[in-house]
Short mmCIF file of N, CA and C in Angstrom, two decimals:
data_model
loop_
_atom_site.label_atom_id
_atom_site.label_comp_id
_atom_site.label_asym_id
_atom_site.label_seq_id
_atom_site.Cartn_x
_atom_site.Cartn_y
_atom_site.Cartn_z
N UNK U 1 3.84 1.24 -17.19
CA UNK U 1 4.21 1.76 -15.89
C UNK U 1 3.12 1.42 -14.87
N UNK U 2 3.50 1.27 -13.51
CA UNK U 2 2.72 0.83 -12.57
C UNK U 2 2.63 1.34 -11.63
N UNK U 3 1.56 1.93 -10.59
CA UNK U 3 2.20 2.38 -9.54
C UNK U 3 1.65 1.36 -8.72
N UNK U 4 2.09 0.50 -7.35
CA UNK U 4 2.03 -0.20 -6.31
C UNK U 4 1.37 0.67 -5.08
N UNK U 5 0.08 0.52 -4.62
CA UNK U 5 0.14 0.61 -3.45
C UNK U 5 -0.13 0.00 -2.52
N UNK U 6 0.97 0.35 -0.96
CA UNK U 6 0.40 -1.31 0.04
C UNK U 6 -0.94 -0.30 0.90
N UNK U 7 -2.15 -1.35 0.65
CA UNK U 7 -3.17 -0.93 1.17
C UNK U 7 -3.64 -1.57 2.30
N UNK U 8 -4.07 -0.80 3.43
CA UNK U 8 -4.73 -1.32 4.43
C UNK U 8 -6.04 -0.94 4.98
N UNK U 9 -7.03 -1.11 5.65
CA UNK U 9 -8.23 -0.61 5.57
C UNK U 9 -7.90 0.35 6.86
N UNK U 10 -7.11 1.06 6.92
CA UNK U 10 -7.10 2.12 8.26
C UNK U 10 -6.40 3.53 7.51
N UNK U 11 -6.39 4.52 8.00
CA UNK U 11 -6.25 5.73 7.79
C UNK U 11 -4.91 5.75 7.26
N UNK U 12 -4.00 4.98 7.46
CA UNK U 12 -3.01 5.06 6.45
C UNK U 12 -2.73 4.51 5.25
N UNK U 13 -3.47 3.41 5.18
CA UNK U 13 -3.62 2.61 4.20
C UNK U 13 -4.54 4.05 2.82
N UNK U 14 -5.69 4.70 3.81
CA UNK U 14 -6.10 5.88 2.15
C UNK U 14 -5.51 6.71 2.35
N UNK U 15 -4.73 6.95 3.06
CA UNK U 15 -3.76 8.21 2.40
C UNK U 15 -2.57 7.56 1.45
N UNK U 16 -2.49 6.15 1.74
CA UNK U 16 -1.39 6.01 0.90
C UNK U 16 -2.21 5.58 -0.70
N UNK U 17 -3.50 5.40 -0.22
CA UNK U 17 -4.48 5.06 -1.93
C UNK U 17 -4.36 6.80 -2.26
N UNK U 18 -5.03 7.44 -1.30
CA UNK U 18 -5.04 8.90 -2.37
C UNK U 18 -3.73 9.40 -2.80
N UNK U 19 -2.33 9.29 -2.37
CA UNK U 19 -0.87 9.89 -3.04
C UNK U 19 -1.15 8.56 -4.19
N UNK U 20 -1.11 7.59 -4.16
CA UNK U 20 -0.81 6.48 -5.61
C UNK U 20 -2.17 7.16 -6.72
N UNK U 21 -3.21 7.56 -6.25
CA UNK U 21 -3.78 7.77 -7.30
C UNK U 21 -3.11 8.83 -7.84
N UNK U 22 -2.72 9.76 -7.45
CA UNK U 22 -1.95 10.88 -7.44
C UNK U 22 -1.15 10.64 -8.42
N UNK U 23 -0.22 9.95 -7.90
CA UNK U 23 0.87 9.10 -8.84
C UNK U 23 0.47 8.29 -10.05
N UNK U 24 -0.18 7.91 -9.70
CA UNK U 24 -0.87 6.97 -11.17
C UNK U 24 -0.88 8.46 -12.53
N UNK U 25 -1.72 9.13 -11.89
CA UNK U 25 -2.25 10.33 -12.78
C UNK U 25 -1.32 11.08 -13.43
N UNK U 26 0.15 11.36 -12.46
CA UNK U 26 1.02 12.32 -12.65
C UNK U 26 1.72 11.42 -13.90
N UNK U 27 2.00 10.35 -13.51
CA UNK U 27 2.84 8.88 -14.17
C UNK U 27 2.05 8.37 -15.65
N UNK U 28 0.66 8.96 -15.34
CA UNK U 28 0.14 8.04 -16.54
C UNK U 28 0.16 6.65 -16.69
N UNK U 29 0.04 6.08 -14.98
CA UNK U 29 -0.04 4.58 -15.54
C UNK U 29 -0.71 4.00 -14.56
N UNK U 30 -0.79 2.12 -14.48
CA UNK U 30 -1.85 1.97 -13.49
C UNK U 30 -1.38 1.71 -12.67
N UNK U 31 -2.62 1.44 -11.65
CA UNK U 31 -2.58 1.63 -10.41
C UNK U 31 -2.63 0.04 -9.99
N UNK U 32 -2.09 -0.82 -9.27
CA UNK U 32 -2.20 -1.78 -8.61
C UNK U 32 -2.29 -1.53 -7.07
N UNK U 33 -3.02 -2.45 -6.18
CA UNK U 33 -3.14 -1.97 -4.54
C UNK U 33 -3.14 -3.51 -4.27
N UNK U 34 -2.24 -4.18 -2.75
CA UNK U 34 -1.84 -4.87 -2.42
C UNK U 34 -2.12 -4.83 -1.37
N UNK U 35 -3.14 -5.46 -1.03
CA UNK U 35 -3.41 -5.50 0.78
C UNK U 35 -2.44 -6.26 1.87
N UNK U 36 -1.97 -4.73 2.50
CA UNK U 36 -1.00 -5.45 3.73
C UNK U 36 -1.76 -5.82 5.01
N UNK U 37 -3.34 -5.45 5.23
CA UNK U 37 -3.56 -5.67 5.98
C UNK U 37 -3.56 -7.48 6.75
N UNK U 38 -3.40 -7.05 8.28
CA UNK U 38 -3.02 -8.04 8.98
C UNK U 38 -4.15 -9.05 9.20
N UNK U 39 -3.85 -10.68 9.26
CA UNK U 39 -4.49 -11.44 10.13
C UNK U 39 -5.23 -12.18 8.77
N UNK U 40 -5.18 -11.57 7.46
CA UNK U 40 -5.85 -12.49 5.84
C UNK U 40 -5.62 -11.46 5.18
N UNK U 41 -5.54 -12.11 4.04
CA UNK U 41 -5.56 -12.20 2.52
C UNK U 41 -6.41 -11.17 1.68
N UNK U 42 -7.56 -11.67 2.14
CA UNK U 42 -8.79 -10.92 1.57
C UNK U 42 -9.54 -9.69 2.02
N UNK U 43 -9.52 -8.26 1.51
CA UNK U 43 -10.32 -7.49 1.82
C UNK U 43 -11.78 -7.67 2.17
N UNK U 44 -12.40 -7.17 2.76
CA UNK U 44 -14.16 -7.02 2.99
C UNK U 44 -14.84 -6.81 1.78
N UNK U 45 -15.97 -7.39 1.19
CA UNK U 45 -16.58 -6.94 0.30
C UNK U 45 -17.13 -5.27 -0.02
N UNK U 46 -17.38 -4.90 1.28
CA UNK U 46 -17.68 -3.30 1.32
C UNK U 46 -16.39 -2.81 1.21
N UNK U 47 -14.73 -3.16 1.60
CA UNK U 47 -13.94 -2.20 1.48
C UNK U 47 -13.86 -2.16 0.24
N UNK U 48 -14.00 -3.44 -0.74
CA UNK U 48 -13.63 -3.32 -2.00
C UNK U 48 -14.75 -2.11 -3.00
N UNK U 49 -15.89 -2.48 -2.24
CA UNK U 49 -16.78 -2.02 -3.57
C UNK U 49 -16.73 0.09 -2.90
N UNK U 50 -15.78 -0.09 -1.89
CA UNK U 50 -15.49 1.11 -1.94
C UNK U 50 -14.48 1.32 -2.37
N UNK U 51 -13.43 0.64 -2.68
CA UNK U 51 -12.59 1.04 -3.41
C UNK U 51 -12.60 0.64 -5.19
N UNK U 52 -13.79 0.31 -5.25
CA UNK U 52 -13.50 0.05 -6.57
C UNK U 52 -14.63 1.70 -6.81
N UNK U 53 -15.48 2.10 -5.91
CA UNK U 53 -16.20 3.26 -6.71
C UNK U 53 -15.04 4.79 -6.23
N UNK U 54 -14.35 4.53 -5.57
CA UNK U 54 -13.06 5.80 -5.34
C UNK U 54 -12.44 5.57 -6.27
N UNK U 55 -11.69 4.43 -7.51
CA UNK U 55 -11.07 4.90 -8.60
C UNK U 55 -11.97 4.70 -9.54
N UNK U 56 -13.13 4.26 -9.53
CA UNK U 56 -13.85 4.74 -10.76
C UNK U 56 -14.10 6.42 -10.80
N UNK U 57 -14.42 6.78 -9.69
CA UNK U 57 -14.23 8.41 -9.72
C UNK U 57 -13.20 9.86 -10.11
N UNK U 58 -11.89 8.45 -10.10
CA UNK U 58 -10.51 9.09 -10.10
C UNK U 58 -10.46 8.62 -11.63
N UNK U 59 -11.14 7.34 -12.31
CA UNK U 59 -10.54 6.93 -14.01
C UNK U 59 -9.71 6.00 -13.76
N UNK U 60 -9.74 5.55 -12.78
CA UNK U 60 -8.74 4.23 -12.66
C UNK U 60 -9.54 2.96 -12.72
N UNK U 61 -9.22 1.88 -12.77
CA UNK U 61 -9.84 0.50 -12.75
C UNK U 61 -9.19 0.17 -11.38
N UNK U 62 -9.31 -0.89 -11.01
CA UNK U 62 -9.27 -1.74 -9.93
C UNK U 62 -8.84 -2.92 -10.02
N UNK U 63 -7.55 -2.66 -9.33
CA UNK U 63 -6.58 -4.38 -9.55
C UNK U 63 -6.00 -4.64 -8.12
N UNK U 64 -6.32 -5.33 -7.78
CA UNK U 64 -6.05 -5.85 -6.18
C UNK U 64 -5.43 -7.37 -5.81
N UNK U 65 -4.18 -7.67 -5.52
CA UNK U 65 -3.06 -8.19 -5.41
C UNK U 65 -2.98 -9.15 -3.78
N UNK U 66 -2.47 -9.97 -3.73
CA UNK U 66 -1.94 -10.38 -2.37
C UNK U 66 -1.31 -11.45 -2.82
N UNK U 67 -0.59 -11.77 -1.56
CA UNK U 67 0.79 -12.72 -1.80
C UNK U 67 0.20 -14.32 -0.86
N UNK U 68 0.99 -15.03 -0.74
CA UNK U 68 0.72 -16.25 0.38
C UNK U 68 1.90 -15.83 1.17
N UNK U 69 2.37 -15.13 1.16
CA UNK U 69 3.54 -14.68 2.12
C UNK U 69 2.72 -14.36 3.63
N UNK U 70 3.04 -14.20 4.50
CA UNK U 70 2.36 -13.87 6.03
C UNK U 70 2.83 -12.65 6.09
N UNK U 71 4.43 -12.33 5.93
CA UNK U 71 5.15 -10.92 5.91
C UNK U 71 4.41 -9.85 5.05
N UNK U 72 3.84 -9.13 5.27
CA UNK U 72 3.26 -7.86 4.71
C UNK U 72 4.32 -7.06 4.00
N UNK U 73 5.63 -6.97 4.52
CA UNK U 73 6.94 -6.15 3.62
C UNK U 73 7.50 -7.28 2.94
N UNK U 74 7.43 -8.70 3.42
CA UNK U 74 8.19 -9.41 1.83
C UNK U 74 6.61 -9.20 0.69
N UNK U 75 5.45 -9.69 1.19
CA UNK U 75 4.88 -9.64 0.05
C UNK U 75 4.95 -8.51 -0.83
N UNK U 76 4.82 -7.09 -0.74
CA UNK U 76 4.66 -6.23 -1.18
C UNK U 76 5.94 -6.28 -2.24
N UNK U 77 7.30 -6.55 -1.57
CA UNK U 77 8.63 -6.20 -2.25
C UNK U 77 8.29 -7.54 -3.00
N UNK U 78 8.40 -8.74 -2.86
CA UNK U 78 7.73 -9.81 -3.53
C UNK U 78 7.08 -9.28 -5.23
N UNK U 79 5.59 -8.70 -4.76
CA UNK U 79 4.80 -8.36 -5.92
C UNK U 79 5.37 -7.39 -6.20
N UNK U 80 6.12 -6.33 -6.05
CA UNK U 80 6.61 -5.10 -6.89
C UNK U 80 7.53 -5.59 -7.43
N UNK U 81 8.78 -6.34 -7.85
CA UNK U 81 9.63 -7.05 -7.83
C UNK U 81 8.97 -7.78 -9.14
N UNK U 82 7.83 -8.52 -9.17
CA UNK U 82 7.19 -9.47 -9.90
C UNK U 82 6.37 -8.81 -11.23
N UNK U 83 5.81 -7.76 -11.08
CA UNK U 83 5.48 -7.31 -11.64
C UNK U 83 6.04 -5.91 -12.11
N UNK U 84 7.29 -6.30 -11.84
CA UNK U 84 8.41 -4.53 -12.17
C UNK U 84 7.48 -3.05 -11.89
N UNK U 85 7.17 -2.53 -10.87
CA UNK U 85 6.27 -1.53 -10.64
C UNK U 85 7.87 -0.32 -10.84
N UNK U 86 6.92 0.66 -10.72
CA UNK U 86 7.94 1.57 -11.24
C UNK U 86 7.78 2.38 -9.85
N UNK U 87 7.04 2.76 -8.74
CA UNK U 87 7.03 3.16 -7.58
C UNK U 87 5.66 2.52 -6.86
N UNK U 88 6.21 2.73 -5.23
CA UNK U 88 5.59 1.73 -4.31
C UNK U 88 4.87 3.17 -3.46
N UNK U 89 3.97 3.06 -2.94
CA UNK U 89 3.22 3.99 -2.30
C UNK U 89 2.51 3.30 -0.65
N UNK U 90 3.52 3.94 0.17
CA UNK U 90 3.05 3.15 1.85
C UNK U 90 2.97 4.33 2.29
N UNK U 91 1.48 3.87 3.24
CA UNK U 91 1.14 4.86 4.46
C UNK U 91 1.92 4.49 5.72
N UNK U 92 2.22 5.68 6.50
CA UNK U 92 3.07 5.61 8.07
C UNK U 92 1.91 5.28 9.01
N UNK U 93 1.77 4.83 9.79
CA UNK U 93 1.43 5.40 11.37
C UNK U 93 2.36 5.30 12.18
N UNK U 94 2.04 5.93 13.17
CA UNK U 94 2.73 6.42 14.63
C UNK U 94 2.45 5.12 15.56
N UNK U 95 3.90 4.58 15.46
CA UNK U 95 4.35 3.64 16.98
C UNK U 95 5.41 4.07 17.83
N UNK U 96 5.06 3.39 18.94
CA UNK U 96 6.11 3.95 20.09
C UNK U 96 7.07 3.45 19.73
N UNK U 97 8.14 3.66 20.51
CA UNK U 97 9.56 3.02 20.11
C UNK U 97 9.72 1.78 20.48
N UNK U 98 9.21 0.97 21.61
CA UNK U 98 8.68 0.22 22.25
C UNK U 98 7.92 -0.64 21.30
N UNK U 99 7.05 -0.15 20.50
CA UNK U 99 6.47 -0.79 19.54
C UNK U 99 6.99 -1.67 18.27
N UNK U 100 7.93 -0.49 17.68
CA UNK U 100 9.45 -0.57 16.92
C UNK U 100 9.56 -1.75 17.03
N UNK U 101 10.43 -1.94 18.36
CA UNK U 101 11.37 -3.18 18.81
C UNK U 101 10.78 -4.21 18.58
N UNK U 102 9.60 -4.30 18.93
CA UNK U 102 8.88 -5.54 19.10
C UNK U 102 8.31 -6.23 18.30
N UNK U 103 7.64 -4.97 17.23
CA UNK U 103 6.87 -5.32 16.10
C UNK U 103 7.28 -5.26 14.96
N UNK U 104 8.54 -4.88 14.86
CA UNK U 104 9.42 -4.89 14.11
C UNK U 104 8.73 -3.32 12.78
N UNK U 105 9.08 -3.27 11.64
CA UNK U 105 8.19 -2.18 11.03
C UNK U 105 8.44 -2.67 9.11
N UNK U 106 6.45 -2.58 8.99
CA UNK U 106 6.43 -3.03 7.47
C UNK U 106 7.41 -2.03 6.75
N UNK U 107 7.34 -0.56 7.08
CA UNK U 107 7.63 0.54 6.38
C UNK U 107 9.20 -0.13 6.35
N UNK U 108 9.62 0.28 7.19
CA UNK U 108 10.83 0.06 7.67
C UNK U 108 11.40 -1.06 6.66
N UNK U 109 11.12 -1.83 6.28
CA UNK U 109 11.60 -2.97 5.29
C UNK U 109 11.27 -2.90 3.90
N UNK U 110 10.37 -2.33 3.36
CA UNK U 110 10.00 -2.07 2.20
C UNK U 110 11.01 -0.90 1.93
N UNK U 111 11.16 0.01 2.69
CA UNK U 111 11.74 1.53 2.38
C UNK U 111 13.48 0.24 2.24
N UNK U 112 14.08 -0.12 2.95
CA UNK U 112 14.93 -0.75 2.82
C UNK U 112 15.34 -1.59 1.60
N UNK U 113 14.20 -2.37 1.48
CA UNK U 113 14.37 -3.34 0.54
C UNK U 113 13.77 -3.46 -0.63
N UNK U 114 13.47 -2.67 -0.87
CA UNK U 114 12.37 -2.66 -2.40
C UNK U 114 13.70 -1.91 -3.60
N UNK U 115 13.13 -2.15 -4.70
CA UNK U 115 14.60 -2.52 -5.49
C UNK U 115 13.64 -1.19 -6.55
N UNK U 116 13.02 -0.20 -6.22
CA UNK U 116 12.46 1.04 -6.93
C UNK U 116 12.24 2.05 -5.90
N UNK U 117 11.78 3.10 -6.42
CA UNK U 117 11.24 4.32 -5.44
C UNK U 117 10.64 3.98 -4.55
N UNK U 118 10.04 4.55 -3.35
CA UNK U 118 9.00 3.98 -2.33
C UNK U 118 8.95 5.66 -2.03
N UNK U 119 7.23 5.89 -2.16
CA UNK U 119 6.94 7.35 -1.42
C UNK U 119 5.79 6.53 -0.06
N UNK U 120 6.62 7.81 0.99
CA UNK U 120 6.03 6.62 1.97
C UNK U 120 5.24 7.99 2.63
N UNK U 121 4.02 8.35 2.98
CA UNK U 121 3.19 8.81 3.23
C UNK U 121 2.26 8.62 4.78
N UNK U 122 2.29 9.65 5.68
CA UNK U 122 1.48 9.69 6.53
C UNK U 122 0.09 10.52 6.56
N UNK U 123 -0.84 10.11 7.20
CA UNK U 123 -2.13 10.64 7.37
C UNK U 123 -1.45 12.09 8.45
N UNK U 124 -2.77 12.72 8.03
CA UNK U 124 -2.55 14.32 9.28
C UNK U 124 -2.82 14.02 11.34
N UNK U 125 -3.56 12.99 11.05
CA UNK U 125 -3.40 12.49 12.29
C UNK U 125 -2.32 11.47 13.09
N UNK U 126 -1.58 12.04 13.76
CA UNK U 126 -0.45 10.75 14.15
C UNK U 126 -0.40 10.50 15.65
#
């Protein structure tokens, strides 16, 4: 069993790492994290070696994923899909509606199109 989460280095991206660890724990299984963040591929060396000492604290290992896709919601549905995850774990933020239209929405397509559960999670600040 797997749990997926799409990670980004902003306040929604760890709330959606702290519910998957959550999930991992409740599930008994691992944890994979998939950076949706925008503009590359590759996390920061400091975000990683902070996220690799937040699940060493939690008992998790550290497995970190990305696609060559540009789309942040195909990659994710892409790798969950690929690796049969058993639930997907996305953080919300708050856009205008205005924003919506324009920018279309990762959530919004994963919650749509992902072919398993999706718990989709916001931070307390919106």
């Amino acid at each position: 069993m797997t749990v997926l989460v799409a990670y980004a280095p902003a306040s929604e991206g760890r709330e959606a790492l702290s519910e998957g660890i959550k999930e991992a724990h409740l599930r008994k299984s691992d944890l994979l994290i998939v950076n949706i963040g925008r503009g590359h591929h590759d996390l920061e060396p400091e975000e990683v070696r902070g996220l690799e000492t937040r699940l060493a604290e939690a008992g998790l290992g550290l497995t970190i994923e990305s696609s060559v896709l540009s789309d942040p919601g195909d990659a994710v549905i892409q790798i969950a899909q690929d690796r049969n995850v058993d639930m997907i774990v996305i953080g919300l933020r708050h856009r205008s509606m205005v924003g919506k239209l324009i920018l279309g929405s990762t959530v919004q397509r994963i919650l749509l199109d992902a072919t398993c559960p999706v718990l989709a999670v916001r931070s307390d600040k919106l």
